[in-house]
Each structure stands twice: as structure tokens, then as C-alpha cells.
Amino acid sequence: DTMRQRWAKLLPIAADVESSGERTTWQPFPTAILPGSVQRLGVEGAEALHVDPTFVLLPALATAATAIGNSRRIEVNSTWSEPAAVWAAVVGDMGRKKSPPFKIASQPLQDQQDELDDQHVEADDQTQEPPRRVLIATDATIEKLAGILQDNPRGIGVFRDELSSWFVNLTKYGRGGSDVAHWLELFNDGTLRVHRKTGSPKYVSVRLANVSLCGTIQPEALERALRGGNVENGLASRFLCVAPPKQLITELPKAVPEPTV
């Protein structure tokens, strides 16, 4: 109840509805509920880049969820728990400077992945290749993702500056069907079972497959992506989407303070 009251106070339901009857007024991101370091990243990052804090904070939530992965779960009751997984999409027209804040928020994962890549030693005998540690991926088919998750049970993040191509690939992958059902299962930390055409083993089963997903997308691309049943099947409702109002930019972006990043 305390958490519900807190959210109710910070996120009042918009009573002002436009004459179209569909869109509600914009509500600022509730930065007060976030840890201090994340608040500073959002506020100082937004001030430096001259964007709404949501442009920074939404990918920051996905970054934090990826870092947590399967190491923690939220227990609702004795029979119901939820994973730390966030699917986030920052929606904005071309030229809204979505990419710089996205990169700032996800940079800690990128840096750590670079270190892991540098440390990985490929074996001379490819049949004895040691498992590769993966924190973040930019593109992976379900077949490849199954293999990655098998070697990384804590989970990973899929971060794409442009999410439109991810939506397109959902229905293009050549197994005679789409990958939507697999991704719907991934959101709930479910079991990913894949029969692979290539690679070894041919059959991969991953329990508690944890994947966070984040990127940016233009409004028209999002509208196209959600056609063809992607609202009815629950895919759209799994995304935390924000489309902050446009801001008039009168000066060039600055660097985000070093202690913050």
C-alpha cells in the first residue's frame, strides 16, 4: 500500500484529455523515487544535452535491470515473483537527439563488455571454445540468443539505438514463423526452448531466460511495428514507452560531468 500511495502521489492520473479523446497530458518522469546516482545521471545528463530527463532515465532503468539480471527477483507473494527485466523505448522524431542520452545511459554496460571481450581468449581447438561472458548484445537471432543465455544464466541486455529493425526482424526470421512468441516468453523470465539449424547443441533449453531490451524509435516506425497483431498478443504492453514533448534548443550540448558518468 505504501508503494501504491507513493506512486499515486508522484504519478497523478491525467484528468486533462485532449479533444481527440485519446491522448493524455505529459507527466514528467518521477525522478524522486530513483537512487541518488541515477537521479544525477538523469538530471545532469538532460541539462548537458538539452533533452528531457526521460531520454536518459529510461535507458538507465534498462541498464540497471540488465546489471541485476537473475541475481534478484521481486516477490509479490509466496507463489508470485517477478524478474528484473525492463523493455524500454524512447519515442521521438528524427533529430530529437535520442541517441546521445541513450549512449550515455548504456555506456557502463558497453565499457564492461569491452573489458570482457578483451579478456576472452579463443581456444585453438574450436570444439573446446570456453564460454564467452556476455552482458549486452546489439543484435541476436533467437537461435544465437539461446546459446548466449545458456552460457550466461544471469541474463543479458539487448540494446539497439534504433528499435525499428528489431521489430522488423521479429517476423522476418526464416523458420517458417515469427519469433514473437519466444520474445513474449523472455519478458516473463520464462523457458526458452529452441531447435537450432546450426551450432551445437542442436537443442537448447534455458530456464529463467532473462533479457532486458532498450532502444529508440520514431513514432511512425512504432505505429508500423505494432500492426499485425502486436497489440493483441501483448507485445506492445510489455514496453515502457515514453514520448517527451519537444524542446526548443538554443545552445550546443555540453559534456556530462565526469563524476556523474
Coordinates of N, CA, C and O in Angstrom, one line a residue, residues 9 11 58 65 67 69 80 91 95-96 109 111 118 134 138 147 169 184 203 207 213 227 231 237 258:
K9 N 1.0 9.5 -5.6 CA 1.3 10.9 -5.3 C 2.2 11.5 -6.4 O 2.1 12.6 -6.8
L11 N 2.7 10.1 -9.5 CA 2.2 10.0 -10.9 C 0.7 10.2 -10.9 O -0.1 9.2 -11.0
L58 N 15.1 6.5 -19.0 CA 14.5 5.2 -19.4 C 15.6 4.2 -19.8 O 15.5 3.1 -19.3
A65 N 18.5 -2.8 -14.9 CA 17.8 -4.2 -14.9 C 18.7 -5.2 -15.5 O 18.8 -6.3 -15.0
A67 N 22.0 -5.2 -15.4 CA 23.1 -5.4 -14.4 C 22.6 -6.3 -13.3 O 23.3 -7.2 -12.8
G69 N 19.8 -8.5 -13.5 CA 19.5 -9.8 -14.1 C 18.8 -10.8 -13.2 O 17.9 -10.4 -12.5
W80 N 4.3 -15.9 -6.3 CA 4.4 -15.0 -7.5 C 5.6 -14.1 -7.3 O 5.7 -13.3 -6.3
V91 N 10.5 7.3 -27.6 CA 9.9 7.6 -28.9 C 10.1 9.0 -29.2 O 9.8 9.9 -28.4
G95 N 16.0 13.7 -35.3 CA 16.6 15.0 -34.9 C 16.3 15.4 -33.5 O 16.7 16.5 -33.1
R96 N 15.6 14.5 -32.7 CA 15.3 14.8 -31.3 C 16.5 14.5 -30.4 O 16.3 14.6 -29.2
L109 N 27.6 -0.6 -19.3 CA 27.5 -1.9 -19.8 C 28.4 -2.1 -21.0 O 29.1 -3.1 -21.1
D111 N 31.2 -0.5 -21.7 CA 32.6 -0.5 -21.2 C 32.9 -1.8 -20.6 O 34.0 -2.4 -20.8
D118 N 38.0 -8.2 -24.3 CA 39.5 -8.1 -24.3 C 40.1 -9.3 -23.5 O 41.2 -9.8 -23.9
V134 N 28.8 -12.6 -21.7 CA 28.1 -11.5 -22.4 C 27.2 -10.8 -21.5 O 26.4 -11.4 -20.7
T138 N 23.8 -6.2 -29.4 CA 23.1 -5.3 -30.2 C 22.1 -6.0 -31.2 O 21.1 -5.4 -31.6
G147 N 21.9 -19.6 -27.3 CA 23.2 -20.0 -27.0 C 23.9 -19.1 -26.0 O 24.6 -19.5 -25.1
N169 N 12.7 -7.6 -37.7 CA 13.3 -9.0 -37.7 C 12.4 -10.0 -36.9 O 12.6 -11.2 -37.1
L184 N 8.0 -13.0 -26.2 CA 6.9 -12.8 -25.2 C 7.3 -13.7 -24.0 O 7.1 -13.3 -22.8
Y203 N 19.7 -28.6 -29.8 CA 18.6 -28.2 -29.0 C 19.1 -27.5 -27.7 O 19.9 -28.0 -27.0
R207 N 16.2 -22.1 -18.8 CA 15.2 -21.7 -17.8 C 15.5 -20.4 -17.3 O 16.7 -20.0 -17.2
L213 N 15.5 -5.2 -22.8 CA 15.5 -4.7 -24.1 C 15.3 -3.2 -24.1 O 14.5 -2.6 -23.4
R227 N 1.5 -3.0 -35.7 CA 0.4 -3.5 -36.5 C 0.5 -5.1 -36.7 O 1.5 -5.6 -36.3
V231 N -0.3 -5.7 -30.8 CA -1.0 -5.1 -29.7 C -1.8 -6.2 -29.0 O -1.7 -6.4 -27.8
S237 N 2.2 -4.1 -24.8 CA 2.1 -3.8 -23.4 C 3.3 -4.1 -22.5 O 3.4 -3.7 -21.4
E258 N 32.1 14.5 -15.3 CA 32.8 13.3 -15.2 C 32.4 12.4 -14.0 O 32.2 11.2 -14.2

